[in-house]
Amino acid sequence: MTDCGGKRQRLYGDMSDNQSGSSSGSEEDLKPEPGHDVGIDEFSGVLNKWTNYIHGWQDRWVVLKNNTLSYYRSQDEREYGCRGSLCLSKAVVIPHEFDECRLDVSVNDSVWYLRAQDPERRHQWIDSIELNKSLSEGKREKGGIQESAVIRPLLPESGYGSESSLRRHGSMLSLASATSGYSATSTSSFKKGRSLKEKLAEMETFRDILCRQVDTLQKYFDSCADAVSKDELQRDKMFQSLSHKGVSSIDFKGEAITFKATTAGILATLSHCIDLMVKTEDSWQKRLDKEMEMRQLMEKSYNLALSEIKKKSHFGGPDYEEGPNSLINEDEFFDAVEAALDRQDKIEEQTEKTRIQRSSPVSSGDIYSAAGTHRFSEKVEEMVRSHMTYSLQDVGGDANWQLVVEEGDMKVYRREVEENGIVLDPLKATHLVKGVTGHEICLYFWDTKYRSDWETTIENFSVVETLSDSAVIVYQTHKRVWPASQRDVLFLSAMRKVRADDENDPDTWLVCNFSVDHNDAEPTTKCVRAKINIALICQTLVSPPEGDKELSRDNILCKITYVANVNPGGWAPASVLRAVAKREYPKFLKRFSSFVQEKTAGKPILF
């Protein structure tokens, strides 16, 4: 290899050594000392997490550690693994605009809705998450510097100028072929049709030739300069020495022509390279414009699809549930409620087919005729008198009552009442049921043993306190109909036989349910507490049997009067509440009366 190439190779070697030395120093400087690594403490606690529109907010144990937010069902279940986690590198934490205790953590289309116990606790979580993110980003950037410092000296040198590339491409043009006809036209052998890669290879070959020519000419010029400074004798001896070494045999004119040809070849090849680059640039520009256009179309499609996905995935989120700041409009609210009720109807049809048969209730004497002695006795007596006075009045000619449903013997009336934007419409329904007595209807309605068999809207219920044989306090939660909030009710349920003032008056039974307060069932944030005042009044009408026939269920008819005053609470639209009431109350009466007829068929009559 010539000195030119050798010097270049030594130069690259020096640069590599310098780089290695500098990177080694950088790596040593950036390496953290033991015990001084950036540490991120664990931050954990209980947060309310929105699970889904069925279960709503649930308590979860949330842990913030190592730039990751994880949650567990409870603190005791951490050993079983987390139920979900989010990497906070690209997470966005958004404090809620209206709820001072809520924060939303989103990563792309995944969103966690979280609520703290109070605003101060929410601020602590937000500050901890942001601090965790900043520390992790700083640690990651520090690691990136170390990595680049280590990798830099390992990068390969440029292929152009290395000794191996000269050997690889040197065979394309030898010095002998160049000296056979050195002129500017000799470069025509390098045609423009070749690729840019081939042209670059030619440039390497020309560089190799040029380096050798420069080295040869430099030797000659150095010898001539030395000869001028010597005297004649020494000059003769020097020329003899040069002749012996072969320097005088150099064809100076030929070397000059070769040098000129090589230089011309380099210039021509450079010109060809420029032409190729210009043509390639035009092609690349067209391809780039096309790619940019496709990218814009893809970004537009992606954003549309992402917005649709986010809308669908977050449509069941807490921002779309019932409330003063709900993002769902009234029509969507109604459609969602109606769809949920339709699903419940299908479930109800399936459960009716597999209903568990239980024995009919047995009368326990005259225990229901007295008010009983307990702390709510006076309130129960007041409710019974009120309902017997006003609930049995005929509303057919009252302009304030509107007939909203009429199906056979069933009629449903409603009076529209609103208070502070909340629908408080009183509802009254009348119905005739054949083959059952008022006692049987009221007993199945009051007795909690049978409630789950006919009441399909209840999720769970429990008897909070038994006041007497005919009065209990019941707590029940109703199935949630999204997007409406879940409701619960705490009420006293009392069953009474109403004493007749005249022997011709029909046998009358009554069940009244009205809201009360109890220390064992305080209101919670998970449900909206509804207030109720409901009465079921049942009158037994008996027609005498023909001839000597015995009295049968064919001779019995029960007139039902159902009165409901319900304050649903919450923020549900008035139109939705009225539409649901119009749909559900007639279904309830038909379902319940059919249930009692089914249970009492073939059984002894209970008066």
Short mmCIF file of C-alpha atoms in Angstrom, two decimals, residues 219-410:
data_model
loop_
_atom_site.label_atom_id
_atom_site.label_comp_id
_atom_site.label_asym_id
_atom_site.label_seq_id
_atom_site.Cartn_x
_atom_site.Cartn_y
_atom_site.Cartn_z
CA LYS A 219 9.53 11.52 -5.45
CA TYR A 220 10.78 12.98 -8.70
CA PHE A 221 10.26 16.58 -7.62
CA ASP A 222 11.99 15.95 -4.31
CA SER A 223 15.02 14.48 -6.11
CA CYS A 224 15.21 17.43 -8.50
CA ALA A 225 15.08 19.90 -5.65
CA ASP A 226 17.92 18.11 -3.91
CA ALA A 227 20.01 18.08 -7.13
CA VAL A 228 19.76 21.85 -7.62
CA SER A 229 21.34 22.50 -4.27
CA LYS A 230 24.36 20.23 -4.91
CA ASP A 231 27.46 20.90 -6.95
CA GLU A 232 28.16 19.27 -10.28
CA LEU A 233 30.13 16.32 -8.90
CA GLN A 234 27.64 15.57 -6.31
CA ARG A 235 24.87 16.17 -8.85
CA ASP A 236 26.43 13.57 -11.21
CA LYS A 237 26.79 11.08 -8.40
CA MET A 238 23.23 11.77 -7.34
CA PHE A 239 21.86 11.26 -10.86
CA GLN A 240 23.84 8.02 -11.12
CA SER A 241 22.28 7.01 -7.83
CA LEU A 242 18.84 8.03 -9.05
CA SER A 243 19.40 6.20 -12.31
CA HIS A 244 20.39 3.14 -10.34
CA LYS A 245 17.23 3.48 -8.30
CA GLY A 246 15.12 3.89 -11.44
CA VAL A 247 14.03 7.48 -10.84
CA SER A 248 15.61 8.86 -14.05
CA SER A 249 13.67 6.31 -16.04
CA ILE A 250 10.42 8.05 -15.19
CA ASP A 251 8.61 9.46 -18.19
CA PHE A 252 7.75 12.87 -16.81
CA LYS A 253 5.59 13.80 -19.78
CA GLY A 254 3.70 10.54 -19.60
CA GLU A 255 3.14 10.92 -15.91
CA ALA A 256 1.81 14.44 -16.47
CA ILE A 257 -0.61 13.20 -19.17
CA THR A 258 -1.73 10.37 -16.89
CA PHE A 259 -2.27 12.82 -14.07
CA LYS A 260 -4.33 15.06 -16.34
CA ALA A 261 -6.41 12.16 -17.60
CA THR A 262 -7.06 10.90 -14.13
CA THR A 263 -8.13 14.35 -12.98
CA ALA A 264 -10.41 14.70 -15.99
CA GLY A 265 -11.93 11.29 -15.25
CA ILE A 266 -12.64 12.33 -11.70
CA LEU A 267 -14.32 15.54 -12.82
CA ALA A 268 -16.40 13.71 -15.44
CA THR A 269 -17.47 11.08 -12.93
CA LEU A 270 -18.41 13.78 -10.47
CA SER A 271 -20.53 15.43 -13.16
CA HIS A 272 -22.25 12.11 -13.84
CA CYS A 273 -22.87 11.64 -10.13
CA ILE A 274 -24.48 15.06 -9.94
CA ASP A 275 -26.72 14.22 -12.91
CA LEU A 276 -27.76 10.96 -11.27
CA MET A 277 -28.45 12.72 -8.00
CA VAL A 278 -30.59 15.35 -9.73
CA LYS A 279 -32.62 12.67 -11.54
CA THR A 280 -32.90 10.65 -8.36
CA GLU A 281 -33.92 13.76 -6.45
CA ASP A 282 -36.80 14.36 -8.86
CA SER A 283 -37.91 10.77 -8.45
CA TRP A 284 -37.56 10.96 -4.70
CA GLN A 285 -39.48 14.23 -4.59
CA LYS A 286 -42.38 12.69 -6.50
CA ARG A 287 -42.30 9.66 -4.24
CA LEU A 288 -42.13 11.91 -1.17
CA ASP A 289 -45.12 13.96 -2.35
CA LYS A 290 -47.06 10.77 -2.93
CA GLU A 291 -46.08 9.40 0.47
CA MET A 292 -47.05 12.69 2.15
CA GLU A 293 -50.44 12.61 0.46
CA MET A 294 -50.98 9.00 1.51
CA ARG A 295 -49.86 9.86 5.04
CA GLN A 296 -52.37 12.69 5.28
CA LEU A 297 -55.15 10.37 4.13
CA MET A 298 -54.05 7.70 6.58
CA GLU A 299 -53.84 10.21 9.45
CA LYS A 300 -57.31 11.46 8.64
CA SER A 301 -58.69 7.92 8.56
CA TYR A 302 -56.83 7.05 11.74
CA ASN A 303 -58.17 10.08 13.60
CA LEU A 304 -61.72 9.30 12.48
CA ALA A 305 -61.40 5.66 13.53
CA LEU A 306 -59.76 6.65 16.81
CA SER A 307 -62.51 9.12 17.63
CA GLU A 308 -65.13 6.44 16.94
CA ILE A 309 -63.28 3.91 19.09
CA LYS A 310 -62.87 6.42 21.91
CA LYS A 311 -66.53 7.32 21.69
CA LYS A 312 -67.57 3.68 21.89
CA SER A 313 -65.03 2.70 24.56
CA HIS A 314 -65.76 5.71 26.78
CA PHE A 315 -69.50 5.83 26.11
CA GLY A 316 -69.96 3.73 29.23
CA GLY A 317 -67.66 5.97 31.25
CA PRO A 318 -68.70 8.15 34.16
CA ASP A 319 -68.99 11.27 31.99
CA TYR A 320 -71.91 9.68 30.15
CA GLU A 321 -73.91 8.56 33.16
CA GLU A 322 -76.79 10.42 34.72
CA GLY A 323 -75.79 13.76 36.19
CA PRO A 324 -75.93 17.54 35.75
CA ASN A 325 -72.86 17.55 33.46
CA SER A 326 -73.60 14.39 31.49
CA LEU A 327 -72.29 14.36 27.91
CA ILE A 328 -75.19 12.23 26.69
CA ASN A 329 -78.23 14.01 25.29
CA GLU A 330 -81.84 13.24 26.14
CA ASP A 331 -82.57 11.15 23.04
CA GLU A 332 -79.47 9.01 23.58
CA PHE A 333 -80.39 8.68 27.25
CA PHE A 334 -83.86 7.41 26.36
CA ASP A 335 -82.55 4.97 23.72
CA ALA A 336 -79.99 3.55 26.16
CA VAL A 337 -82.58 3.11 28.91
CA GLU A 338 -85.04 1.48 26.55
CA ALA A 339 -82.39 -0.93 25.24
CA ALA A 340 -81.43 -1.89 28.81
CA LEU A 341 -85.06 -2.49 29.74
CA ASP A 342 -85.53 -4.69 26.67
CA ARG A 343 -82.57 -6.80 27.78
CA GLN A 344 -84.09 -7.12 31.24
CA ASP A 345 -87.38 -8.26 29.69
CA LYS A 346 -85.62 -11.08 27.87
CA ILE A 347 -83.89 -12.15 31.07
CA GLU A 348 -87.24 -12.02 32.85
CA GLU A 349 -88.84 -14.33 30.28
CA GLN A 350 -86.07 -16.87 30.81
CA THR A 351 -86.33 -16.73 34.61
CA GLU A 352 -90.10 -17.25 34.49
CA LYS A 353 -89.55 -20.56 32.76
CA THR A 354 -87.21 -21.76 35.52
CA ARG A 355 -89.05 -20.23 38.47
CA ILE A 356 -88.71 -22.25 41.68
CA GLN A 357 -92.03 -23.55 42.95
CA ARG A 358 -92.75 -22.68 46.57
CA SER A 359 -95.69 -23.60 48.79
CA SER A 360 -98.51 -21.07 49.06
CA PRO A 361 -98.57 -18.84 52.13
CA VAL A 362 -100.68 -19.96 55.03
CA SER A 363 -102.89 -17.52 56.90
CA SER A 364 -101.77 -16.82 60.40
CA GLY A 365 -105.12 -15.78 61.82
CA ASP A 366 -106.11 -12.19 62.38
CA ILE A 367 -102.65 -10.81 63.05
CA TYR A 368 -102.91 -8.33 60.15
CA SER A 369 -106.04 -6.59 61.39
CA ALA A 370 -104.25 -4.72 64.19
CA ALA A 371 -101.75 -1.92 63.81
CA GLY A 372 -99.21 -3.56 66.13
CA THR A 373 -97.02 -1.92 68.72
CA HIS A 374 -93.70 -0.54 67.51
CA ARG A 375 -92.09 2.88 67.12
CA PHE A 376 -93.62 3.42 63.65
CA SER A 377 -97.15 2.31 64.62
CA GLU A 378 -98.64 5.80 64.50
CA LYS A 379 -96.99 6.51 61.13
CA VAL A 380 -98.38 3.28 59.68
CA GLU A 381 -101.85 4.09 60.96
CA GLU A 382 -101.64 7.56 59.43
CA MET A 383 -100.59 6.12 56.05
CA VAL A 384 -103.42 3.56 56.10
CA ARG A 385 -106.06 6.22 56.79
CA SER A 386 -104.65 8.51 54.10
CA HIS A 387 -104.66 5.86 51.42
CA MET A 388 -108.12 4.57 52.30
CA THR A 389 -109.43 8.13 52.11
CA TYR A 390 -107.79 9.39 48.91
CA SER A 391 -106.52 6.40 46.95
CA LEU A 392 -109.95 4.81 46.43
CA GLN A 393 -111.49 8.00 45.02
CA ASP A 394 -112.53 7.79 41.39
CA VAL A 395 -110.26 9.84 39.13
CA GLY A 396 -112.09 9.23 35.87
CA GLY A 397 -113.62 12.71 35.78
CA ASP A 398 -110.69 14.59 37.33
CA ALA A 399 -109.00 16.81 34.75
CA ASN A 400 -105.70 16.67 36.66
CA TRP A 401 -105.35 12.95 36.05
CA GLN A 402 -104.45 11.74 32.56
CA LEU A 403 -105.27 8.26 31.32
CA VAL A 404 -101.95 7.09 29.87
CA VAL A 405 -102.55 3.32 29.46
CA GLU A 406 -105.70 1.25 28.98
CA GLU A 407 -105.36 -2.47 28.36
CA GLY A 408 -108.50 -4.53 29.01
CA ASP A 409 -109.48 -4.21 32.67
CA MET A 410 -106.31 -2.26 33.45
#
